[in-house]
């Protein structure tokens, strides 16, 4: 689950190194369209390396330009396919990262605030640009919130993720995990694909368990007592030895 264990791959994620976390989030909220800029190819022996000038319209990443181009086109393709096939918004920029350890010591890196975005096509010869996706809502990582309940950790309540101050949010998470040795929060910013469909189904089952269990179809399927099935079914009871 990438929402619980985000591992960078060449075509599955883009780490954003600049500008700072608050500036990137403010730009997305303001409707800005960002260009993503990678590192130039390494200089050959004897050539001087190129220093990129500052560009206020671009997000910078440590990825090489050719790798960045492949990653953006792959993410754009996945975003488009998931929306067409299942109607899901899956492309997000993750703001903040919690580095934590499971009970067996396994380390995980989990994003915190997730803001839906889209990659805008700029023609076949150009990389797509990044902007906020107005059809989705920002959310505090729901998969992480559920998982941390097992550790007695409650993530801070965010009344409106669309307007939350990201630096205050990171500080609040730091306070929530302060008693966990080795757990740290960093201001990482990452573009990647995430899906929360299973978490939504799980939360729905938890919150509506009594109503679901009381449904006559669920009762018929899930109980061993035939008398608990009620009289609403149009078939005769089958003796156990014939089942």
GROMACS .gro file of C-alpha atoms in nm:
model
  243
    1UNK     CA    1   0.000   0.000   0.000
    2UNK     CA    2   0.178   0.313  -0.125
    3UNK     CA    3  -0.017   0.524   0.121
    4UNK     CA    4   0.157   0.335   0.404
    5UNK     CA    5   0.492   0.259   0.248
    6UNK     CA    6   0.594   0.502  -0.024
    7UNK     CA    7   0.902   0.381  -0.207
    8UNK     CA    8   1.038   0.596  -0.486
    9UNK     CA    9   1.066   0.436  -0.829
   10UNK     CA   10   1.189   0.584  -1.155
   11UNK     CA   11   0.844   0.596  -1.314
   12UNK     CA   12   0.606   0.579  -1.016
   13UNK     CA   13   0.690   0.891  -0.818
   14UNK     CA   14   0.855   1.231  -0.845
   15UNK     CA   15   1.023   1.380  -0.536
   16UNK     CA   16   0.986   1.758  -0.541
   17UNK     CA   17   1.286   1.936  -0.393
   18UNK     CA   18   1.187   2.299  -0.436
   19UNK     CA   19   1.046   2.545  -0.365
   20UNK     CA   20   0.962   2.486   0.002
   21UNK     CA   21   0.660   2.283   0.110
   22UNK     CA   22   0.439   2.582   0.199
   23UNK     CA   23   0.507   2.756  -0.134
   24UNK     CA   24   0.419   2.446  -0.339
   25UNK     CA   25   0.094   2.395  -0.149
   26UNK     CA   26  -0.001   2.763  -0.174
   27UNK     CA   27   0.061   2.755  -0.549
   28UNK     CA   28  -0.165   2.454  -0.601
   29UNK     CA   29  -0.439   2.610  -0.390
   30UNK     CA   30  -0.415   2.930  -0.592
   31UNK     CA   31  -0.466   2.739  -0.916
   32UNK     CA   32  -0.111   2.779  -1.042
   33UNK     CA   33   0.010   2.547  -1.318
   34UNK     CA   34   0.359   2.420  -1.244
   35UNK     CA   35   0.628   2.300  -1.481
   36UNK     CA   36   0.850   2.026  -1.341
   37UNK     CA   37   1.222   2.059  -1.402
   38UNK     CA   38   1.481   1.786  -1.358
   39UNK     CA   39   1.859   1.783  -1.358
   40UNK     CA   40   2.043   1.803  -1.691
   41UNK     CA   41   2.241   1.506  -1.814
   42UNK     CA   42   2.579   1.468  -1.639
   43UNK     CA   43   2.855   1.661  -1.814
   44UNK     CA   44   3.096   1.451  -2.015
   45UNK     CA   45   3.464   1.452  -1.922
   46UNK     CA   46   3.618   1.789  -1.999
   47UNK     CA   47   3.285   1.975  -2.018
   48UNK     CA   48   3.164   2.220  -1.759
   49UNK     CA   49   2.849   2.121  -1.572
   50UNK     CA   50   2.544   2.336  -1.634
   51UNK     CA   51   2.391   2.532  -1.348
   52UNK     CA   52   2.017   2.582  -1.385
   53UNK     CA   53   1.891   2.936  -1.328
   54UNK     CA   54   1.615   2.996  -1.078
   55UNK     CA   55   1.264   2.959  -1.223
   56UNK     CA   56   0.965   3.068  -1.008
   57UNK     CA   57   0.724   2.886  -1.240
   58UNK     CA   58   0.888   2.546  -1.198
   59UNK     CA   59   0.907   2.272  -0.939
   60UNK     CA   60   1.255   2.123  -0.918
   61UNK     CA   61   1.344   1.759  -0.865
   62UNK     CA   62   1.668   1.566  -0.831
   63UNK     CA   63   1.563   1.333  -1.114
   64UNK     CA   64   1.742   1.353  -1.446
   65UNK     CA   65   1.539   1.522  -1.720
   66UNK     CA   66   1.494   1.201  -1.921
   67UNK     CA   67   1.382   1.005  -1.613
   68UNK     CA   68   1.147   1.284  -1.512
   69UNK     CA   69   0.989   1.287  -1.857
   70UNK     CA   70   0.925   0.911  -1.843
   71UNK     CA   71   0.781   0.935  -1.493
   72UNK     CA   72   0.543   1.220  -1.577
   73UNK     CA   73   0.409   1.043  -1.886
   74UNK     CA   74   0.364   0.720  -1.691
   75UNK     CA   75   0.180   0.898  -1.409
   76UNK     CA   76  -0.037   1.082  -1.659
   77UNK     CA   77  -0.129   0.754  -1.826
   78UNK     CA   78  -0.216   0.587  -1.494
   79UNK     CA   79  -0.420   0.887  -1.383
   80UNK     CA   80  -0.619   0.878  -1.707
   81UNK     CA   81  -0.673   0.501  -1.703
   82UNK     CA   82  -0.794   0.485  -1.343
   83UNK     CA   83  -1.040   0.767  -1.400
   84UNK     CA   84  -1.178   0.612  -1.718
   85UNK     CA   85  -1.194   0.256  -1.585
   86UNK     CA   86  -1.312   0.312  -1.229
   87UNK     CA   87  -1.390   0.681  -1.191
   88UNK     CA   88  -1.116   0.722  -0.932
   89UNK     CA   89  -0.889   1.017  -0.869
   90UNK     CA   90  -0.552   0.860  -0.787
   91UNK     CA   91  -0.288   1.127  -0.857
   92UNK     CA   92  -0.183   1.331  -0.554
   93UNK     CA   93   0.095   1.549  -0.426
   94UNK     CA   94   0.188   1.427  -0.079
   95UNK     CA   95   0.294   1.694   0.170
   96UNK     CA   96   0.494   1.575   0.468
   97UNK     CA   97   0.622   1.227   0.547
   98UNK     CA   98   0.608   1.017   0.863
   99UNK     CA   99   0.899   0.778   0.902
  100UNK     CA  100   0.796   0.510   1.150
  101UNK     CA  101   0.867   0.152   1.259
  102UNK     CA  102   0.637  -0.148   1.282
  103UNK     CA  103   0.644  -0.382   1.583
  104UNK     CA  104   0.910  -0.597   1.414
  105UNK     CA  105   1.131  -0.295   1.343
  106UNK     CA  106   1.045  -0.267   0.973
  107UNK     CA  107   1.067   0.097   0.863
  108UNK     CA  108   0.791   0.268   0.667
  109UNK     CA  109   0.754   0.610   0.505
  110UNK     CA  110   0.394   0.730   0.494
  111UNK     CA  111   0.270   1.057   0.339
  112UNK     CA  112   0.053   1.288   0.549
  113UNK     CA  113  -0.152   1.551   0.363
  114UNK     CA  114  -0.262   1.442   0.015
  115UNK     CA  115  -0.378   1.701  -0.238
  116UNK     CA  116  -0.539   1.577  -0.564
  117UNK     CA  117  -0.369   1.699  -0.879
  118UNK     CA  118  -0.378   1.641  -1.252
  119UNK     CA  119  -0.115   1.645  -1.524
  120UNK     CA  120  -0.215   1.878  -1.806
  121UNK     CA  121  -0.106   1.762  -2.157
  122UNK     CA  122   0.122   2.005  -2.338
  123UNK     CA  123   0.157   1.821  -2.670
  124UNK     CA  124   0.339   1.502  -2.763
  125UNK     CA  125   0.683   1.664  -2.763
  126UNK     CA  126   0.648   1.830  -2.422
  127UNK     CA  127   0.609   1.704  -2.068
  128UNK     CA  128   0.272   1.763  -1.899
  129UNK     CA  129   0.236   2.034  -1.638
  130UNK     CA  130   0.099   2.000  -1.288
  131UNK     CA  131  -0.206   2.170  -1.137
  132UNK     CA  132  -0.464   2.102  -0.867
  133UNK     CA  133  -0.755   1.873  -0.952
  134UNK     CA  134  -1.071   2.060  -0.854
  135UNK     CA  135  -1.279   1.740  -0.877
  136UNK     CA  136  -1.110   1.590  -0.570
  137UNK     CA  137  -1.061   1.686  -0.207
  138UNK     CA  138  -0.746   1.715  -0.001
  139UNK     CA  139  -0.732   1.455   0.275
  140UNK     CA  140  -0.517   1.352   0.568
  141UNK     CA  141  -0.389   1.005   0.473
  142UNK     CA  142  -0.682   0.776   0.573
  143UNK     CA  143  -0.479   0.454   0.544
  144UNK     CA  144  -0.220   0.589   0.787
  145UNK     CA  145  -0.485   0.709   1.031
  146UNK     CA  146  -0.633   0.357   1.046
  147UNK     CA  147  -0.294   0.187   1.079
  148UNK     CA  148  -0.171   0.412   1.359
  149UNK     CA  149  -0.476   0.325   1.568
  150UNK     CA  150  -0.303  -0.010   1.627
  151UNK     CA  151  -0.019   0.179   1.797
  152UNK     CA  152  -0.243   0.399   2.009
  153UNK     CA  153  -0.153   0.700   1.797
  154UNK     CA  154  -0.425   0.939   1.682
  155UNK     CA  155  -0.342   1.174   1.400
  156UNK     CA  156  -0.451   1.536   1.457
  157UNK     CA  157  -0.798   1.632   1.348
  158UNK     CA  158  -0.798   1.860   1.044
  159UNK     CA  159  -1.127   2.046   1.013
  160UNK     CA  160  -1.062   2.157   0.656
  161UNK     CA  161  -0.767   1.995   0.475
  162UNK     CA  162  -0.828   2.236   0.186
  163UNK     CA  163  -0.708   2.531   0.395
  164UNK     CA  164  -0.494   2.369   0.665
  165UNK     CA  165  -0.156   2.523   0.741
  166UNK     CA  166   0.084   2.246   0.639
  167UNK     CA  167   0.364   2.346   0.875
  168UNK     CA  168   0.126   2.355   1.171
  169UNK     CA  169  -0.004   2.012   1.062
  170UNK     CA  170   0.348   1.866   1.058
  171UNK     CA  171   0.413   2.006   1.405
  172UNK     CA  172   0.088   1.852   1.530
  173UNK     CA  173   0.187   1.511   1.390
  174UNK     CA  174   0.528   1.543   1.555
  175UNK     CA  175   0.352   1.599   1.888
  176UNK     CA  176   0.122   1.298   1.827
  177UNK     CA  177   0.418   1.061   1.772
  178UNK     CA  178   0.657   1.223   2.019
  179UNK     CA  179   0.650   0.920   2.251
  180UNK     CA  180   0.745   0.679   1.972
  181UNK     CA  181   1.127   0.642   1.962
  182UNK     CA  182   1.271   0.688   1.617
  183UNK     CA  183   0.950   0.817   1.457
  184UNK     CA  184   1.017   1.137   1.264
  185UNK     CA  185   0.825   1.383   1.046
  186UNK     CA  186   0.990   1.552   0.749
  187UNK     CA  187   0.865   1.822   0.506
  188UNK     CA  188   0.897   1.599   0.197
  189UNK     CA  189   0.686   1.675  -0.111
  190UNK     CA  190   0.616   1.390  -0.355
  191UNK     CA  191   0.401   1.343  -0.665
  192UNK     CA  192   0.266   0.989  -0.695
  193UNK     CA  193  -0.038   0.763  -0.735
  194UNK     CA  194  -0.244   0.663  -0.430
  195UNK     CA  195  -0.575   0.481  -0.393
  196UNK     CA  196  -0.801   0.479  -0.085
  197UNK     CA  197  -1.091   0.265  -0.207
  198UNK     CA  198  -1.019  -0.022   0.036
  199UNK     CA  199  -0.985   0.216   0.330
  200UNK     CA  200  -1.320   0.374   0.246
  201UNK     CA  201  -1.487   0.031   0.235
  202UNK     CA  202  -1.323  -0.072   0.563
  203UNK     CA  203  -1.430   0.248   0.738
  204UNK     CA  204  -1.783   0.206   0.604
  205UNK     CA  205  -1.801  -0.146   0.751
  206UNK     CA  206  -1.675  -0.024   1.089
  207UNK     CA  207  -1.914   0.270   1.108
  208UNK     CA  208  -2.220   0.073   0.992
  209UNK     CA  209  -2.153  -0.271   1.139
  210UNK     CA  210  -2.484  -0.300   1.325
  211UNK     CA  211  -2.697  -0.196   1.029
  212UNK     CA  212  -2.511  -0.432   0.798
  213UNK     CA  213  -2.538  -0.727   1.037
  214UNK     CA  214  -2.911  -0.665   1.079
  215UNK     CA  215  -2.984  -0.688   0.706
  216UNK     CA  216  -3.184  -1.008   0.633
  217UNK     CA  217  -2.957  -1.116   0.348
  218UNK     CA  218  -2.645  -1.079   0.563
  219UNK     CA  219  -2.823  -1.262   0.845
  220UNK     CA  220  -2.913  -1.550   0.612
  221UNK     CA  221  -2.561  -1.580   0.477
  222UNK     CA  222  -2.363  -1.523   0.794
  223UNK     CA  223  -2.557  -1.695   1.074
  224UNK     CA  224  -2.570  -2.066   1.150
  225UNK     CA  225  -2.908  -2.046   1.322
  226UNK     CA  226  -3.187  -2.091   1.061
  227UNK     CA  227  -3.442  -1.947   1.304
  228UNK     CA  228  -3.255  -1.615   1.293
  229UNK     CA  229  -3.329  -1.576   0.924
  230UNK     CA  230  -3.684  -1.454   0.964
  231UNK     CA  231  -3.978  -1.539   0.741
  232UNK     CA  232  -3.903  -1.324   0.443
  233UNK     CA  233  -3.742  -1.587   0.220
  234UNK     CA  234  -3.940  -1.786  -0.036
  235UNK     CA  235  -3.778  -2.126   0.006
  236UNK     CA  236  -3.808  -2.421   0.240
  237UNK     CA  237  -3.534  -2.486   0.491
  238UNK     CA  238  -3.285  -2.745   0.364
  239UNK     CA  239  -3.192  -3.011   0.621
  240UNK     CA  240  -2.831  -2.993   0.727
  241UNK     CA  241  -2.745  -3.339   0.592
  242UNK     CA  242  -2.859  -3.228   0.244
  243UNK     CA  243  -2.658  -2.908   0.235
   0.00000   0.00000   0.00000
